[in-house]
Each structure stands twice: as C-alpha cells, then as structure tokens.
C-alpha cells in the first residue's frame, strides 16, 4: 500500500465533511434569524431546536472534520516534501491552495464565534447576510480543488 494514496483519500473524506458543514451551518443561522418576527412560544421552541442542530453540527461534524482535513493535509505536505522537495510550496497553484485553506479556516472561526453570539442573543447578522455569504466557501473550494488537480502556473 502507498501512504500517499491513503493520505489523499483520507484528506478528501475529511474535506467533504468539512465543506458539507460549512455550507449547511449558515443556513441554520438564516432560519434562526428569521424567527425574530414569529410569535411566542413558537419562536423560543424553534430557536431551541435550531440551536441544538447548530451546536451538534459544529461540535460533532465541523470541528473534527476541520482538524482531520488539517492533519491529513499536513501529512500530504510531509510526504510531498519527501518525494519532490519543498519547492512546490511556493508554486502559484499551491500558494492559491494554502490561501484558500487560510480563508476557509478563518470563515470556520467566524461561524464558531457567531454561534456563541447567537446563543447569547448578541448576533447582529440578518437572514439576508447568511443567505448572501453562503456560497463563498464553495467558490473558494472551487479555486482550491482546481489548483491541486491542475497545478496551474503563470505563463
Ligand atoms: C486544511 C488544510 C489543508 C492542507 C494543509 C492541505 C494540503 C494539501 C496537500 C499538500 C495536497 C497534495 C497536493 C499535491 O501534491 O497534489 C492536497 C491535496 C488535495 N487537497 Fe488539500 N489541504 C487542505 C485543505 C483542503 C481543502 C479545504 C480542500 C477542498 C476544499 C482540499 C482539497 C484537496 C484536493 C482535492 C486534493 C487533491 C488530492 C489528490 O491528490 O487527488 N484540501 N492538500
């Protein structure tokens, strides 16, 4: 068995779970924000349910999936450096990939912080905000995946 092929398979699985969570969580935040105009006790009941789903998605799927995507990604870097040296880390496609990693990790951190604000009742974000930003992680993922599969460069 080849360790590199195992590492990339595990990396892709972790990334699938991470992306699924990043795409679904803001949708739950949008539904939560939309409860503002609903009558009681429906509003509180809906928010209790939505926040249970938000918490579980963050703790059971998103946080472990991000951790594993990082672990297997760093393992891939280690194996890559052994096979072809460290120069690929400075190639445009890899720089784009790593910038994407930073952007997605930052977005993940922001969603985590927002969960704490939503629970505390201090979040200022509207349903419209969550619906408008929802596609951003997927656009970043397109750039990242095409970068690693094509290893594009300038000229
Ligand atoms: C979390 C930090 C991450 C690190 C450190 C990392 C690092 C890496 C490395 C070093 C490779 C091997 C590149 C090569 O030589 O071909 C790789 C492959 C790949 N990564 Fe990541 N990555 C991360 C996150 C992600 C994310 C978020 C996505 C998708 C949105 C992604 C998608 C892929 C894909 C599709 C491959 C190609 C696997 C293959 O060889 O078939 N990675 N990653």
mmCIF file of C-alpha atoms and ligand atoms in Angstrom:
data_model
loop_
_atom_site.group_PDB
_atom_site.id
_atom_site.type_symbol
_atom_site.label_atom_id
_atom_site.label_comp_id
_atom_site.label_asym_id
_atom_site.label_seq_id
_atom_site.Cartn_x
_atom_site.Cartn_y
_atom_site.Cartn_z
ATOM 1 C CA UNK A 1 0.000 0.000 0.000
ATOM 2 C CA UNK A 2 1.070 3.537 -0.832
ATOM 3 C CA UNK A 3 0.920 6.036 2.107
ATOM 4 C CA UNK A 4 0.432 8.996 -0.236
ATOM 5 C CA UNK A 5 -2.720 7.472 -1.809
ATOM 6 C CA UNK A 6 -4.098 6.646 1.643
ATOM 7 C CA UNK A 7 -3.360 10.182 2.898
ATOM 8 C CA UNK A 8 -5.119 11.834 -0.066
ATOM 9 C CA UNK A 9 -8.163 9.565 0.269
ATOM 10 C CA UNK A 10 -8.478 10.427 3.974
ATOM 11 C CA UNK A 11 -7.826 14.109 3.174
ATOM 12 C CA UNK A 12 -10.643 14.176 0.601
ATOM 13 C CA UNK A 13 -13.083 12.456 3.026
ATOM 14 C CA UNK A 14 -12.314 14.972 5.786
ATOM 15 C CA UNK A 15 -12.673 17.850 3.311
ATOM 16 C CA UNK A 16 -16.099 16.538 2.136
ATOM 17 C CA UNK A 17 -17.393 16.536 5.744
ATOM 18 C CA UNK A 18 -15.858 19.961 6.443
ATOM 19 C CA UNK A 19 -17.419 21.518 3.315
ATOM 20 C CA UNK A 20 -20.828 19.938 3.995
ATOM 21 C CA UNK A 21 -20.826 21.546 7.460
ATOM 22 C CA UNK A 22 -19.568 24.927 6.215
ATOM 23 C CA UNK A 23 -22.378 25.024 3.637
ATOM 24 C CA UNK A 24 -25.171 23.916 5.993
ATOM 25 C CA UNK A 25 -24.421 25.872 9.196
ATOM 26 C CA UNK A 26 -25.133 29.378 7.753
ATOM 27 C CA UNK A 27 -28.494 28.055 6.520
ATOM 28 C CA UNK A 28 -29.389 27.126 10.113
ATOM 29 C CA UNK A 29 -28.258 30.626 11.169
ATOM 30 C CA UNK A 30 -30.555 32.128 8.494
ATOM 31 C CA UNK A 31 -33.564 30.135 9.787
ATOM 32 C CA UNK A 32 -32.653 31.228 13.337
ATOM 33 C CA UNK A 33 -32.567 34.927 12.326
ATOM 34 C CA UNK A 34 -35.948 34.515 10.575
ATOM 35 C CA UNK A 35 -37.604 33.531 13.864
ATOM 36 C CA UNK A 36 -37.359 37.169 15.038
ATOM 37 C CA UNK A 37 -40.816 38.051 13.725
ATOM 38 C CA UNK A 38 -42.555 34.852 14.933
ATOM 39 C CA UNK A 39 -44.986 34.789 17.874
ATOM 40 C CA UNK A 40 -44.156 33.102 21.193
ATOM 41 C CA UNK A 41 -43.940 30.265 22.209
ATOM 42 C CA UNK A 42 -43.203 29.159 18.621
ATOM 43 C CA UNK A 43 -40.124 31.429 18.387
ATOM 44 C CA UNK A 44 -38.452 30.003 21.502
ATOM 45 C CA UNK A 45 -39.329 26.416 20.562
ATOM 46 C CA UNK A 46 -37.919 26.820 17.041
ATOM 47 C CA UNK A 47 -34.759 28.533 18.293
ATOM 48 C CA UNK A 48 -34.127 25.850 20.900
ATOM 49 C CA UNK A 49 -34.344 23.194 18.179
ATOM 50 C CA UNK A 50 -32.255 25.162 15.655
ATOM 51 C CA UNK A 51 -29.531 25.869 18.235
ATOM 52 C CA UNK A 52 -29.320 22.197 19.176
ATOM 53 C CA UNK A 53 -28.710 21.411 15.475
ATOM 54 C CA UNK A 54 -26.192 24.268 15.169
ATOM 55 C CA UNK A 55 -24.263 23.089 18.269
ATOM 56 C CA UNK A 56 -24.215 19.456 17.119
ATOM 57 C CA UNK A 57 -23.132 20.360 13.601
ATOM 58 C CA UNK A 58 -20.269 22.472 14.963
ATOM 59 C CA UNK A 59 -19.063 20.056 17.652
ATOM 60 C CA UNK A 60 -19.727 16.681 16.008
ATOM 61 C CA UNK A 61 -19.044 17.409 12.320
ATOM 62 C CA UNK A 62 -17.353 20.752 11.638
ATOM 63 C CA UNK A 63 -14.647 20.927 14.320
ATOM 64 C CA UNK A 64 -13.428 17.311 13.965
ATOM 65 C CA UNK A 65 -13.628 17.496 10.138
ATOM 66 C CA UNK A 66 -11.533 20.676 10.025
ATOM 67 C CA UNK A 67 -8.984 19.107 12.400
ATOM 68 C CA UNK A 68 -8.744 15.975 10.257
ATOM 69 C CA UNK A 69 -8.523 17.932 6.964
ATOM 70 C CA UNK A 70 -5.552 19.804 8.524
ATOM 71 C CA UNK A 71 -3.900 16.632 9.895
ATOM 72 C CA UNK A 72 -4.155 14.761 6.573
ATOM 73 C CA UNK A 73 -3.244 17.914 4.598
ATOM 74 C CA UNK A 74 -0.085 18.382 6.686
ATOM 75 C CA UNK A 75 0.691 14.684 6.276
ATOM 76 C CA UNK A 76 0.392 15.192 2.480
ATOM 77 C CA UNK A 77 2.785 18.162 2.667
ATOM 78 C CA UNK A 78 5.246 15.987 4.604
ATOM 79 C CA UNK A 79 5.024 13.149 2.040
ATOM 80 C CA UNK A 80 5.178 15.590 -0.887
ATOM 81 C CA UNK A 81 8.334 17.249 0.519
ATOM 82 C CA UNK A 82 9.968 13.799 0.829
ATOM 83 C CA UNK A 83 9.053 12.918 -2.769
ATOM 84 C CA UNK A 84 9.701 16.165 -4.660
ATOM 85 C CA UNK A 85 11.344 18.627 -2.260
ATOM 86 C CA UNK A 86 9.814 21.760 -0.715
ATOM 87 C CA UNK A 87 9.855 23.968 -3.859
ATOM 88 C CA UNK A 88 6.227 23.110 -4.764
ATOM 89 C CA UNK A 89 5.077 25.008 -1.652
ATOM 90 C CA UNK A 90 5.998 28.288 -3.388
ATOM 91 C CA UNK A 91 4.360 27.429 -6.729
ATOM 92 C CA UNK A 92 1.320 29.596 -7.621
ATOM 93 C CA UNK A 93 -1.193 26.716 -7.501
ATOM 94 C CA UNK A 94 -0.023 25.682 -4.026
ATOM 95 C CA UNK A 95 0.042 29.277 -2.771
ATOM 96 C CA UNK A 96 -3.577 29.637 -4.014
ATOM 97 C CA UNK A 97 -4.464 26.372 -2.280
ATOM 98 C CA UNK A 98 -2.895 27.489 1.009
ATOM 99 C CA UNK A 99 -4.577 30.914 0.833
ATOM 100 C CA UNK A 100 -7.868 29.032 0.385
ATOM 101 C CA UNK A 101 -7.068 26.953 3.481
ATOM 102 C CA UNK A 102 -6.481 30.150 5.481
ATOM 103 C CA UNK A 103 -9.739 31.686 4.142
ATOM 104 C CA UNK A 104 -11.853 28.586 4.945
ATOM 105 C CA UNK A 105 -10.283 28.223 8.395
ATOM 106 C CA UNK A 106 -10.995 31.916 9.063
ATOM 107 C CA UNK A 107 -14.620 31.514 7.907
ATOM 108 C CA UNK A 108 -14.926 28.468 10.196
ATOM 109 C CA UNK A 109 -13.609 30.560 13.127
ATOM 110 C CA UNK A 110 -16.094 33.332 12.310
ATOM 111 C CA UNK A 111 -19.015 30.836 12.215
ATOM 112 C CA UNK A 112 -17.906 29.449 15.593
ATOM 113 C CA UNK A 113 -17.773 32.923 17.124
ATOM 114 C CA UNK A 114 -21.191 33.730 15.626
ATOM 115 C CA UNK A 115 -22.673 30.620 17.261
ATOM 116 C CA UNK A 116 -21.610 31.944 20.657
ATOM 117 C CA UNK A 117 -23.141 35.349 19.816
ATOM 118 C CA UNK A 118 -26.390 33.764 18.561
ATOM 119 C CA UNK A 119 -26.700 31.789 21.809
ATOM 120 C CA UNK A 120 -26.010 34.920 23.859
ATOM 121 C CA UNK A 121 -28.582 36.883 21.801
ATOM 122 C CA UNK A 122 -25.956 39.433 20.680
ATOM 123 C CA UNK A 123 -25.608 38.470 16.992
ATOM 124 C CA UNK A 124 -26.380 41.359 14.644
ATOM 125 C CA UNK A 125 -26.370 39.280 11.445
ATOM 126 C CA UNK A 126 -29.567 39.051 9.371
ATOM 127 C CA UNK A 127 -31.015 36.154 7.436
ATOM 128 C CA UNK A 128 -30.098 38.074 4.260
ATOM 129 C CA UNK A 129 -26.427 38.224 5.355
ATOM 130 C CA UNK A 130 -26.316 34.436 5.862
ATOM 131 C CA UNK A 131 -28.030 33.739 2.537
ATOM 132 C CA UNK A 132 -25.701 36.098 0.650
ATOM 133 C CA UNK A 133 -22.452 34.746 2.130
ATOM 134 C CA UNK A 134 -23.488 31.098 1.977
ATOM 135 C CA UNK A 135 -21.859 30.372 -1.390
ATOM 136 C CA UNK A 136 -18.460 31.935 -0.568
ATOM 137 C CA UNK A 137 -16.884 28.737 0.880
ATOM 138 C CA UNK A 138 -17.919 26.822 -2.222
ATOM 139 C CA UNK A 139 -16.340 29.435 -4.542
ATOM 140 C CA UNK A 140 -13.103 29.190 -2.502
ATOM 141 C CA UNK A 141 -13.287 25.364 -2.674
ATOM 142 C CA UNK A 142 -13.565 25.503 -6.497
ATOM 143 C CA UNK A 143 -10.304 27.501 -6.689
ATOM 144 C CA UNK A 144 -8.600 25.120 -4.225
ATOM 145 C CA UNK A 145 -9.631 21.876 -5.917
ATOM 146 C CA UNK A 146 -8.839 23.115 -9.447
ATOM 147 C CA UNK A 147 -5.468 24.383 -8.162
ATOM 148 C CA UNK A 148 -4.404 20.987 -6.794
ATOM 149 C CA UNK A 149 -5.763 18.984 -9.721
ATOM 150 C CA UNK A 150 -4.239 21.175 -12.493
ATOM 151 C CA UNK A 151 -1.135 22.545 -10.669
ATOM 152 C CA UNK A 152 -1.585 25.691 -12.819
ATOM 153 C CA UNK A 153 1.138 28.283 -13.140
ATOM 154 C CA UNK A 154 1.616 31.705 -14.840
ATOM 155 C CA UNK A 155 2.785 31.709 -18.479
HETATM 156 C C1 LIG B 1 -6.832 22.118 5.957
HETATM 157 C C2 LIG B 1 -5.656 22.336 5.418
HETATM 158 C C3 LIG B 1 -5.216 21.690 4.126
HETATM 159 C C4 LIG B 1 -3.921 21.367 3.822
HETATM 160 C C5 LIG B 1 -2.709 21.586 4.721
HETATM 161 C C6 LIG B 1 -3.930 20.763 2.514
HETATM 162 C C7 LIG B 1 -2.817 20.301 1.844
HETATM 163 C C8 LIG B 1 -2.852 19.502 0.707
HETATM 164 C C9 LIG B 1 -1.703 18.920 0.041
HETATM 165 C C10 LIG B 1 -0.253 19.112 0.440
HETATM 166 C C11 LIG B 1 -2.141 18.224 -1.023
HETATM 167 C C12 LIG B 1 -1.292 17.444 -2.033
HETATM 168 C C13 LIG B 1 -1.027 18.359 -3.220
HETATM 169 C C14 LIG B 1 -0.334 17.618 -4.340
HETATM 170 O O1 LIG B 1 0.883 17.491 -4.276
HETATM 171 O O2 LIG B 1 -1.005 17.201 -5.304
HETATM 172 C C15 LIG B 1 -3.583 18.318 -1.025
HETATM 173 C C16 LIG B 1 -4.408 17.709 -1.941
HETATM 174 C C17 LIG B 1 -5.726 17.995 -2.113
HETATM 175 N N1 LIG B 1 -6.472 18.856 -1.339
HETATM 176 FE FE1 LIG B 1 -5.859 19.762 0.365
HETATM 177 N N2 LIG B 1 -5.219 20.752 2.036
HETATM 178 C C18 LIG B 1 -6.039 21.324 2.973
HETATM 179 C C19 LIG B 1 -7.409 21.540 2.855
HETATM 180 C C20 LIG B 1 -8.138 21.260 1.701
HETATM 181 C C21 LIG B 1 -9.475 21.718 1.404
HETATM 182 C C22 LIG B 1 -10.290 22.620 2.319
HETATM 183 C C23 LIG B 1 -9.821 21.230 0.181
HETATM 184 C C24 LIG B 1 -11.075 21.406 -0.616
HETATM 185 C C25 LIG B 1 -11.892 22.413 -0.492
HETATM 186 C C26 LIG B 1 -8.750 20.415 -0.285
HETATM 187 C C27 LIG B 1 -8.763 19.711 -1.448
HETATM 188 C C28 LIG B 1 -7.728 18.918 -1.883
HETATM 189 C C29 LIG B 1 -7.789 18.048 -3.054
HETATM 190 C C30 LIG B 1 -8.994 17.822 -3.964
HETATM 191 C C31 LIG B 1 -6.535 17.464 -3.180
HETATM 192 C C32 LIG B 1 -6.084 16.503 -4.295
HETATM 193 C C33 LIG B 1 -5.958 15.096 -3.757
HETATM 194 C C34 LIG B 1 -5.307 14.237 -4.830
HETATM 195 O O3 LIG B 1 -4.082 14.232 -4.930
HETATM 196 O O4 LIG B 1 -6.035 13.588 -5.552
HETATM 197 N N3 LIG B 1 -7.724 20.479 0.659
HETATM 198 N N4 LIG B 1 -3.982 19.125 0.041
#
